Amino acid sequence: EICVSTGTQTRVVVADFSQPSDAVQTIHSKTSDLDVGLCVANAGMTQFCQLHTAQEPDLLEVIDVNITSTVLLLNYFSKRLIARGQGGGLIPVSSQGIYIMLPNEANYTASKAYVAKLGEIIHFELKRFGVDVTTLLPGLTDTDMITGHEMGEDWEWDFSKTPFKKMSPRSAVEEALNALGKKVSISPGAGNRIGLALMNIIPQSWRFKLYEKIFGKAVNPKYDWR
């Protein structure tokens, strides 16, 4: 679709982000001949379970994919963009979930909080080099990650039972690109931004009770945390 609509060419590089150092090395070897002006650090995975029931390899895989690969990728491309001398952009992808309570997804949510703070700080570190950094904090977005939670008889969430509406990936991407260089971070969707603003003025204990009620309706009873 990109090639057809823009007349540009694409190059597909396959890399395993559960092996962060190897993945970045692969990207380097396959793209070193290209003038890269934008890096979107969007690789991520979720983990649906309560922390005390998780196995160590699964916990570490989420951290490797969501945190280690992201910081190494941003480190690598920030150097390339600075050396490029023509500016450029970085878009780390976090999650709106860092501001709310996502039961059964503690490791995932915490990993995305790391990405948000990392993006916030390098926004200011790289500004003097002409490199723009804006962190994307999407809410419920119609992607394979969400579909994976909802498919099959052994579903985990039924998001139709929450007030949250899925956003199209195209809309989220458009808002991220429009915000690049203008904002430290962006949570796409007016409804998402209003919801977050309201949550920030509600006492934390009330917030937890509210989300417990919302997600209690949406979660498969076998995964109820209460």
PDB file of C-alpha atoms in Angstrom:
ATOM      1  CA  GLU A   1       0.000   0.000   0.000  1.00  0.00           C
ATOM      2  CA  ILE A   2       2.839   2.416   0.820  1.00  0.00           C
ATOM      3  CA  CYS A   3       4.537   1.700  -2.493  1.00  0.00           C
ATOM      4  CA  VAL A   4       1.325   2.209  -4.470  1.00  0.00           C
ATOM      5  CA  SER A   5       0.183   5.392  -2.731  1.00  0.00           C
ATOM      6  CA  THR A   6       3.566   7.145  -2.523  1.00  0.00           C
ATOM      7  CA  GLY A   7       5.659   5.652  -5.299  1.00  0.00           C
ATOM      8  CA  THR A   8       8.397   4.749  -2.833  1.00  0.00           C
ATOM      9  CA  GLN A   9      10.189   1.454  -2.418  1.00  0.00           C
ATOM     10  CA  THR A  10      10.302  -0.699   0.696  1.00  0.00           C
ATOM     11  CA  ARG A  11      12.850  -3.084   2.114  1.00  0.00           C
ATOM     12  CA  VAL A  12      11.693  -5.816   4.485  1.00  0.00           C
ATOM     13  CA  VAL A  13      14.146  -6.811   7.203  1.00  0.00           C
ATOM     14  CA  VAL A  14      13.290  -9.736   9.485  1.00  0.00           C
ATOM     15  CA  ALA A  15      14.674  -9.476  13.020  1.00  0.00           C
ATOM     16  CA  ASP A  16      13.852 -11.231  16.301  1.00  0.00           C
ATOM     17  CA  PHE A  17      13.404  -8.565  18.965  1.00  0.00           C
ATOM     18  CA  SER A  18      13.425 -11.161  21.728  1.00  0.00           C
ATOM     19  CA  GLN A  19      17.171 -11.174  20.946  1.00  0.00           C
ATOM     20  CA  PRO A  20      17.719  -7.402  21.137  1.00  0.00           C
ATOM     21  CA  SER A  21      21.437  -7.128  20.327  1.00  0.00           C
ATOM     22  CA  ASP A  22      21.147  -9.508  17.378  1.00  0.00           C
ATOM     23  CA  ALA A  23      18.067  -7.661  16.102  1.00  0.00           C
ATOM     24  CA  VAL A  24      19.788  -4.271  16.099  1.00  0.00           C
ATOM     25  CA  GLN A  25      22.856  -5.764  14.438  1.00  0.00           C
ATOM     26  CA  THR A  26      20.631  -7.254  11.735  1.00  0.00           C
ATOM     27  CA  ILE A  27      18.949  -3.898  11.153  1.00  0.00           C
ATOM     28  CA  HIS A  28      22.349  -2.217  10.928  1.00  0.00           C
ATOM     29  CA  SER A  29      23.680  -4.699   8.386  1.00  0.00           C
ATOM     30  CA  LYS A  30      20.539  -4.503   6.232  1.00  0.00           C
ATOM     31  CA  THR A  31      20.002  -0.718   6.290  1.00  0.00           C
ATOM     32  CA  SER A  32      23.446   0.855   6.580  1.00  0.00           C
ATOM     33  CA  ASP A  33      23.298   1.888   2.923  1.00  0.00           C
ATOM     34  CA  LEU A  34      20.016   3.782   3.397  1.00  0.00           C
ATOM     35  CA  ASP A  35      19.440   7.387   4.453  1.00  0.00           C
ATOM     36  CA  VAL A  36      17.038   6.680   7.313  1.00  0.00           C
ATOM     37  CA  GLY A  37      15.220   9.777   8.557  1.00  0.00           C
ATOM     38  CA  LEU A  38      12.576   8.264  10.841  1.00  0.00           C
ATOM     39  CA  CYS A  39      12.529   5.337  13.259  1.00  0.00           C
ATOM     40  CA  VAL A  40       9.260   4.125  14.776  1.00  0.00           C
ATOM     41  CA  ALA A  41      10.073   1.762  17.660  1.00  0.00           C
ATOM     42  CA  ASN A  42       6.846  -0.208  17.537  1.00  0.00           C
ATOM     43  CA  ALA A  43       7.937  -3.777  18.308  1.00  0.00           C
ATOM     44  CA  GLY A  44       6.064  -5.016  21.352  1.00  0.00           C
ATOM     45  CA  MET A  45       4.317  -7.926  22.973  1.00  0.00           C
ATOM     46  CA  THR A  46       1.821  -8.330  25.765  1.00  0.00           C
ATOM     47  CA  GLN A  47       1.619 -10.856  28.575  1.00  0.00           C
ATOM     48  CA  PHE A  48      -1.712 -11.757  30.102  1.00  0.00           C
ATOM     49  CA  CYS A  49      -1.284 -13.245  33.571  1.00  0.00           C
ATOM     50  CA  GLN A  50      -0.897 -12.247  37.182  1.00  0.00           C
ATOM     51  CA  LEU A  51       2.723 -11.648  38.080  1.00  0.00           C
ATOM     52  CA  HIS A  52       2.924 -14.390  40.683  1.00  0.00           C
ATOM     53  CA  THR A  53       1.756 -16.989  38.132  1.00  0.00           C
ATOM     54  CA  ALA A  54       4.247 -16.026  35.393  1.00  0.00           C
ATOM     55  CA  GLN A  55       7.285 -18.068  34.449  1.00  0.00           C
ATOM     56  CA  GLU A  56      10.705 -16.406  34.368  1.00  0.00           C
ATOM     57  CA  PRO A  57      11.382 -16.927  30.606  1.00  0.00           C
ATOM     58  CA  ASP A  58       8.041 -15.314  29.732  1.00  0.00           C
ATOM     59  CA  LEU A  59       8.660 -12.329  32.008  1.00  0.00           C
ATOM     60  CA  LEU A  60      12.104 -11.755  30.525  1.00  0.00           C
ATOM     61  CA  GLU A  61      10.878 -12.099  26.947  1.00  0.00           C
ATOM     62  CA  VAL A  62       8.434  -9.214  27.447  1.00  0.00           C
ATOM     63  CA  ILE A  63      11.229  -7.099  28.918  1.00  0.00           C
ATOM     64  CA  ASP A  64      13.601  -7.981  26.055  1.00  0.00           C
ATOM     65  CA  VAL A  65      11.042  -7.136  23.363  1.00  0.00           C
ATOM     66  CA  ASN A  66       9.401  -4.093  24.962  1.00  0.00           C
ATOM     67  CA  ILE A  67      12.305  -2.513  26.811  1.00  0.00           C
ATOM     68  CA  THR A  68      15.750  -3.791  25.821  1.00  0.00           C
ATOM     69  CA  SER A  69      15.133  -3.885  22.077  1.00  0.00           C
ATOM     70  CA  THR A  70      13.511  -0.444  22.200  1.00  0.00           C
ATOM     71  CA  VAL A  71      16.329   1.258  24.088  1.00  0.00           C
ATOM     72  CA  LEU A  72      18.972  -0.347  21.862  1.00  0.00           C
ATOM     73  CA  LEU A  73      17.077   0.600  18.704  1.00  0.00           C
ATOM     74  CA  LEU A  74      16.624   4.209  19.811  1.00  0.00           C
ATOM     75  CA  ASN A  75      20.264   4.383  20.888  1.00  0.00           C
ATOM     76  CA  TYR A  76      21.373   3.126  17.481  1.00  0.00           C
ATOM     77  CA  PHE A  77      19.147   5.367  15.380  1.00  0.00           C
ATOM     78  CA  SER A  78      19.727   8.471  17.512  1.00  0.00           C
ATOM     79  CA  LYS A  79      23.432   8.138  16.683  1.00  0.00           C
ATOM     80  CA  ARG A  80      22.645   7.676  13.002  1.00  0.00           C
ATOM     81  CA  LEU A  81      20.326  10.669  12.891  1.00  0.00           C
ATOM     82  CA  ILE A  82      22.845  12.906  14.661  1.00  0.00           C
ATOM     83  CA  ALA A  83      25.607  11.802  12.285  1.00  0.00           C
ATOM     84  CA  ARG A  84      23.231  12.383   9.356  1.00  0.00           C
ATOM     85  CA  GLY A  85      23.318  16.099  10.156  1.00  0.00           C
ATOM     86  CA  GLN A  86      19.884  16.737   8.657  1.00  0.00           C
ATOM     87  CA  GLY A  87      17.680  16.068  11.655  1.00  0.00           C
ATOM     88  CA  GLY A  88      15.138  13.282  11.634  1.00  0.00           C
ATOM     89  CA  GLY A  89      12.648  11.724  13.975  1.00  0.00           C
ATOM     90  CA  LEU A  90      12.111   8.979  16.550  1.00  0.00           C
ATOM     91  CA  ILE A  91       8.706   7.701  17.644  1.00  0.00           C
ATOM     92  CA  PRO A  92       8.845   5.304  20.608  1.00  0.00           C
ATOM     93  CA  VAL A  93       5.513   3.502  21.045  1.00  0.00           C
ATOM     94  CA  SER A  94       4.295   3.186  24.632  1.00  0.00           C
ATOM     95  CA  SER A  95       0.683   2.705  25.769  1.00  0.00           C
ATOM     96  CA  GLN A  96      -2.120   4.681  27.351  1.00  0.00           C
ATOM     97  CA  GLY A  97      -2.338   1.728  29.717  1.00  0.00           C
ATOM     98  CA  ILE A  98       0.496   3.195  31.790  1.00  0.00           C
ATOM     99  CA  TYR A  99      -1.986   5.720  33.192  1.00  0.00           C
ATOM    100  CA  ILE A 100      -4.708   3.237  34.044  1.00  0.00           C
ATOM    101  CA  MET A 101      -4.972  -0.089  35.840  1.00  0.00           C
ATOM    102  CA  LEU A 102      -4.697  -3.105  33.535  1.00  0.00           C
ATOM    103  CA  PRO A 103      -5.267  -6.170  35.726  1.00  0.00           C
ATOM    104  CA  ASN A 104      -3.346  -9.280  34.668  1.00  0.00           C
ATOM    105  CA  GLU A 105      -0.907  -7.206  32.592  1.00  0.00           C
ATOM    106  CA  ALA A 106       1.472  -5.773  35.186  1.00  0.00           C
ATOM    107  CA  ASN A 107       4.699  -6.694  33.373  1.00  0.00           C
ATOM    108  CA  TYR A 108       3.476  -5.380  30.020  1.00  0.00           C
ATOM    109  CA  THR A 109       2.176  -2.112  31.486  1.00  0.00           C
ATOM    110  CA  ALA A 110       5.344  -1.506  33.491  1.00  0.00           C
ATOM    111  CA  SER A 111       7.487  -2.121  30.410  1.00  0.00           C
ATOM    112  CA  LYS A 112       5.513   0.507  28.493  1.00  0.00           C
ATOM    113  CA  ALA A 113       5.971   2.974  31.358  1.00  0.00           C
ATOM    114  CA  TYR A 114       9.726   2.597  30.841  1.00  0.00           C
ATOM    115  CA  VAL A 115       9.331   3.433  27.146  1.00  0.00           C
ATOM    116  CA  ALA A 116       7.252   6.529  27.930  1.00  0.00           C
ATOM    117  CA  LYS A 117       9.807   7.929  30.374  1.00  0.00           C
ATOM    118  CA  LEU A 118      12.683   7.109  28.032  1.00  0.00           C
ATOM    119  CA  GLY A 119      10.979   8.927  25.158  1.00  0.00           C
ATOM    120  CA  GLU A 120      10.145  11.920  27.331  1.00  0.00           C
ATOM    121  CA  ILE A 121      13.764  12.462  28.341  1.00  0.00           C
ATOM    122  CA  ILE A 122      15.423  11.875  24.964  1.00  0.00           C
ATOM    123  CA  HIS A 123      12.934  14.345  23.470  1.00  0.00           C
ATOM    124  CA  PHE A 124      14.923  17.050  25.271  1.00  0.00           C
ATOM    125  CA  GLU A 125      18.339  15.409  24.899  1.00  0.00           C
ATOM    126  CA  LEU A 126      18.136  15.223  21.104  1.00  0.00           C
ATOM    127  CA  LYS A 127      16.413  18.541  20.427  1.00  0.00           C
ATOM    128  CA  ARG A 128      19.715  20.432  20.051  1.00  0.00           C
ATOM    129  CA  PHE A 129      20.753  18.011  17.310  1.00  0.00           C
ATOM    130  CA  GLY A 130      17.592  18.674  15.319  1.00  0.00           C
ATOM    131  CA  VAL A 131      16.210  15.211  16.044  1.00  0.00           C
ATOM    132  CA  ASP A 132      12.506  15.208  16.927  1.00  0.00           C
ATOM    133  CA  VAL A 133      11.184  12.675  19.448  1.00  0.00           C
ATOM    134  CA  THR A 134       7.490  12.175  20.198  1.00  0.00           C
ATOM    135  CA  THR A 135       6.241   9.192  22.161  1.00  0.00           C
ATOM    136  CA  LEU A 136       2.996   7.587  21.003  1.00  0.00           C
ATOM    137  CA  LEU A 137       0.647   6.403  23.761  1.00  0.00           C
ATOM    138  CA  PRO A 138      -2.175   4.624  21.952  1.00  0.00           C
ATOM    139  CA  GLY A 139      -5.307   3.454  23.672  1.00  0.00           C
ATOM    140  CA  LEU A 140      -7.356   0.487  22.456  1.00  0.00           C
ATOM    141  CA  THR A 141      -6.256   0.111  18.837  1.00  0.00           C
ATOM    142  CA  ASP A 142      -7.473  -2.417  16.282  1.00  0.00           C
ATOM    143  CA  THR A 143      -4.281  -4.454  15.939  1.00  0.00           C
ATOM    144  CA  ASP A 144      -3.291  -8.120  16.066  1.00  0.00           C
ATOM    145  CA  MET A 145      -2.336  -7.709  19.736  1.00  0.00           C
ATOM    146  CA  ILE A 146      -5.920  -6.812  20.670  1.00  0.00           C
ATOM    147  CA  THR A 147      -7.361  -9.489  18.389  1.00  0.00           C
ATOM    148  CA  GLY A 148      -5.194 -12.078  20.131  1.00  0.00           C
ATOM    149  CA  HIS A 149      -6.871 -11.254  23.446  1.00  0.00           C
ATOM    150  CA  GLU A 150     -10.369 -11.620  22.027  1.00  0.00           C
ATOM    151  CA  MET A 151     -10.207 -14.638  19.727  1.00  0.00           C
ATOM    152  CA  GLY A 152     -11.354 -18.161  20.472  1.00  0.00           C
ATOM    153  CA  GLU A 153     -13.319 -19.759  23.276  1.00  0.00           C
ATOM    154  CA  ASP A 154     -10.513 -19.166  25.755  1.00  0.00           C
ATOM    155  CA  TRP A 155     -10.663 -15.387  25.318  1.00  0.00           C
ATOM    156  CA  GLU A 156      -9.051 -13.130  27.900  1.00  0.00           C
ATOM    157  CA  TRP A 157     -10.820  -9.802  27.343  1.00  0.00           C
ATOM    158  CA  ASP A 158     -14.109  -8.879  25.733  1.00  0.00           C
ATOM    159  CA  PHE A 159     -13.496  -5.210  25.055  1.00  0.00           C
ATOM    160  CA  SER A 160     -17.031  -4.722  23.757  1.00  0.00           C
ATOM    161  CA  LYS A 161     -18.069  -4.808  27.429  1.00  0.00           C
ATOM    162  CA  THR A 162     -16.005  -1.706  28.202  1.00  0.00           C
ATOM    163  CA  PRO A 163     -16.685   1.934  27.228  1.00  0.00           C
ATOM    164  CA  PHE A 164     -13.433   1.954  25.238  1.00  0.00           C
ATOM    165  CA  LYS A 165     -13.703   1.992  21.463  1.00  0.00           C
ATOM    166  CA  LYS A 166     -11.051   0.603  19.157  1.00  0.00           C
ATOM    167  CA  MET A 167      -9.148   3.185  17.158  1.00  0.00           C
ATOM    168  CA  SER A 168      -7.932   2.464  13.636  1.00  0.00           C
ATOM    169  CA  PRO A 169      -4.151   2.109  13.279  1.00  0.00           C
ATOM    170  CA  ARG A 170      -4.205   4.644  10.421  1.00  0.00           C
ATOM    171  CA  SER A 171      -5.734   7.322  12.662  1.00  0.00           C
ATOM    172  CA  ALA A 172      -3.219   6.638  15.437  1.00  0.00           C
ATOM    173  CA  VAL A 173      -0.302   6.858  12.974  1.00  0.00           C
ATOM    174  CA  GLU A 174      -1.583  10.106  11.450  1.00  0.00           C
ATOM    175  CA  GLU A 175      -1.821  11.754  14.866  1.00  0.00           C
ATOM    176  CA  ALA A 176       1.671  10.546  15.804  1.00  0.00           C
ATOM    177  CA  LEU A 177       3.230  11.942  12.634  1.00  0.00           C
ATOM    178  CA  ASN A 178       1.369  15.243  12.983  1.00  0.00           C
ATOM    179  CA  ALA A 179       2.632  15.576  16.569  1.00  0.00           C
ATOM    180  CA  LEU A 180       6.266  14.744  15.738  1.00  0.00           C
ATOM    181  CA  GLY A 181       8.444  17.700  16.598  1.00  0.00           C
ATOM    182  CA  LYS A 182       5.583  19.515  18.276  1.00  0.00           C
ATOM    183  CA  LYS A 183       4.769  17.449  21.372  1.00  0.00           C
ATOM    184  CA  VAL A 184       6.688  15.329  23.851  1.00  0.00           C
ATOM    185  CA  SER A 185       3.993  12.658  23.665  1.00  0.00           C
ATOM    186  CA  ILE A 186       0.590  12.093  22.117  1.00  0.00           C
ATOM    187  CA  SER A 187      -2.326   9.884  23.103  1.00  0.00           C
ATOM    188  CA  PRO A 188      -4.297   9.646  19.852  1.00  0.00           C
ATOM    189  CA  GLY A 189      -8.052  10.123  19.863  1.00  0.00           C
ATOM    190  CA  ALA A 190      -9.962  12.979  21.463  1.00  0.00           C
ATOM    191  CA  GLY A 191     -11.917  10.555  23.648  1.00  0.00           C
ATOM    192  CA  ASN A 192      -8.695   9.033  24.973  1.00  0.00           C
ATOM    193  CA  ARG A 193      -7.274  12.432  25.853  1.00  0.00           C
ATOM    194  CA  ILE A 194     -10.455  13.524  27.625  1.00  0.00           C
ATOM    195  CA  GLY A 195     -10.569  10.257  29.555  1.00  0.00           C
ATOM    196  CA  LEU A 196      -6.985  10.626  30.719  1.00  0.00           C
ATOM    197  CA  ALA A 197      -7.560  14.221  31.778  1.00  0.00           C
ATOM    198  CA  LEU A 198     -10.528  13.150  33.892  1.00  0.00           C
ATOM    199  CA  MET A 199      -8.603  10.241  35.407  1.00  0.00           C
ATOM    200  CA  ASN A 200      -5.799  12.561  36.491  1.00  0.00           C
ATOM    201  CA  ILE A 201      -8.137  14.570  38.716  1.00  0.00           C
ATOM    202  CA  ILE A 202      -9.727  11.526  40.365  1.00  0.00           C
ATOM    203  CA  PRO A 203      -8.056  10.193  43.548  1.00  0.00           C
ATOM    204  CA  GLN A 204      -6.024   7.064  42.889  1.00  0.00           C
ATOM    205  CA  SER A 205      -8.147   4.848  45.147  1.00  0.00           C
ATOM    206  CA  TRP A 206     -11.290   5.847  43.220  1.00  0.00           C
ATOM    207  CA  ARG A 207      -9.482   5.282  39.942  1.00  0.00           C
ATOM    208  CA  PHE A 208      -8.620   1.721  40.920  1.00  0.00           C
ATOM    209  CA  LYS A 209     -12.205   1.002  41.943  1.00  0.00           C
ATOM    210  CA  LEU A 210     -13.506   2.441  38.689  1.00  0.00           C
ATOM    211  CA  TYR A 211     -11.179   0.382  36.503  1.00  0.00           C
ATOM    212  CA  GLU A 212     -11.802  -2.705  38.588  1.00  0.00           C
ATOM    213  CA  LYS A 213     -15.477  -2.337  37.788  1.00  0.00           C
ATOM    214  CA  ILE A 214     -14.862  -1.654  34.086  1.00  0.00           C
ATOM    215  CA  PHE A 215     -12.412  -4.484  33.496  1.00  0.00           C
ATOM    216  CA  GLY A 216     -14.240  -6.853  35.825  1.00  0.00           C
ATOM    217  CA  LYS A 217     -17.030  -6.938  33.247  1.00  0.00           C
ATOM    218  CA  ALA A 218     -14.660  -7.471  30.347  1.00  0.00           C
ATOM    219  CA  VAL A 219     -12.350 -10.189  31.629  1.00  0.00           C
ATOM    220  CA  ASN A 220     -13.011 -13.886  31.179  1.00  0.00           C
ATOM    221  CA  PRO A 221     -14.270 -15.171  34.584  1.00  0.00           C
ATOM    222  CA  LYS A 222     -11.482 -17.764  34.739  1.00  0.00           C
ATOM    223  CA  TYR A 223      -8.960 -14.909  34.782  1.00  0.00           C
ATOM    224  CA  ASP A 224     -10.733 -12.767  37.378  1.00  0.00           C
ATOM    225  CA  TRP A 225      -8.116 -11.261  39.724  1.00  0.00           C
ATOM    226  CA  ARG A 226     -10.471 -10.343  42.574  1.00  0.00           C
TER     227      ARG A 226
END
